[in-house]
């Protein structure tokens, strides 16, 4: 293939822009904030699940407590009624009196048992509510950190995108001025050679594969016409001859 030496030199500019675009895309994909945000979001979602479980535990205990309180009220009012009957002297038969007194005693005992149970539930609830507050605090804190991380990530995305857009525009301008066949060859080699399609020959070394060319290859390059598009014998990339090629 033939191409004007100036167009061959322009391939190096094109390559520099393409490499810059590749680096920008790589940086965008591998920003540490992306992984950090994912990890935070996963932890927050896990916390949300834990919070629901502990909330359920708390409301179950709350229901149990209300039921106990209702039972205690019932026992207390029954006891009060019995006591009033006793105080009013309405009960005359000794047997009935004895029954009433023993009922009052057993109601007192029942009330005290129920109150002990309630106390136990209140203690459990306190532990559960402390845990719930801890989980909510942690979630709140992580949501703040996530928002900051996403903000940083998006700000960097915006910077990278602006830089990419500018570079892509320069690249398009440069490419539009290049001969189509040279451009097509460059694209083909670039796709097959990890993003580097054209490399300078610098002091006898291919800047694409970083190998020193042997004397025979260098002699062939010396003899090749200026407008001949030459390739590296090692990596098959387009080799661009410059003033620093050492030929
Ligand atoms: Zn090479």
Short mmCIF file of N, CA, C and O and ligand atoms in Angstrom, two decimals, residues 206-211 232-237 239, ligand 1:
data_model
loop_
_atom_site.label_atom_id
_atom_site.label_comp_id
_atom_site.label_asym_id
_atom_site.label_seq_id
_atom_site.Cartn_x
_atom_site.Cartn_y
_atom_site.Cartn_z
N UNK A 206 10.60 -0.77 17.26
CA UNK A 206 9.17 -0.58 17.01
C UNK A 206 8.50 -0.17 18.31
O UNK A 206 8.60 -0.89 19.31
N UNK A 207 7.84 0.99 18.31
CA UNK A 207 7.19 1.48 19.54
C UNK A 207 5.89 0.73 19.85
O UNK A 207 5.28 0.96 20.88
N UNK A 208 5.48 -0.15 18.91
CA UNK A 208 4.28 -0.95 19.14
C UNK A 208 4.59 -2.16 20.00
O UNK A 208 3.95 -2.39 21.02
N UNK A 209 5.57 -2.94 19.59
CA UNK A 209 5.92 -4.16 20.34
C UNK A 209 7.20 -3.98 21.15
O UNK A 209 7.60 -4.88 21.88
N UNK A 210 7.84 -2.82 21.00
CA UNK A 210 9.06 -2.46 21.75
C UNK A 210 10.24 -3.38 21.45
O UNK A 210 11.11 -3.55 22.29
N UNK A 211 10.21 -3.99 20.26
CA UNK A 211 11.34 -4.84 19.90
C UNK A 211 12.28 -4.08 18.96
O UNK A 211 11.84 -3.28 18.13
N UNK A 232 5.71 -3.70 10.86
CA UNK A 232 6.71 -4.30 11.73
C UNK A 232 6.70 -5.80 11.47
O UNK A 232 5.64 -6.43 11.46
N UNK A 233 7.88 -6.39 11.29
CA UNK A 233 7.96 -7.83 11.01
C UNK A 233 7.56 -8.65 12.23
O UNK A 233 7.15 -9.80 12.11
N UNK A 234 7.67 -8.05 13.42
CA UNK A 234 7.35 -8.78 14.66
C UNK A 234 5.87 -8.74 15.00
O UNK A 234 5.26 -9.75 15.27
N UNK A 235 5.30 -7.51 15.00
CA UNK A 235 3.92 -7.38 15.49
C UNK A 235 2.93 -7.03 14.39
O UNK A 235 1.73 -6.95 14.65
N UNK A 236 3.39 -6.83 13.18
CA UNK A 236 2.56 -6.53 12.01
C UNK A 236 1.85 -5.17 12.09
O UNK A 236 0.95 -4.89 11.31
N UNK A 237 2.25 -4.35 13.04
CA UNK A 237 1.64 -3.02 13.09
C UNK A 237 2.24 -2.14 12.00
O UNK A 237 3.34 -2.41 11.50
N UNK A 239 4.31 0.56 10.67
CA UNK A 239 5.50 1.19 11.23
C UNK A 239 5.68 2.55 10.54
O UNK A 239 5.81 2.62 9.32
ZN1 LIG B 1 6.35 -4.13 16.32
#
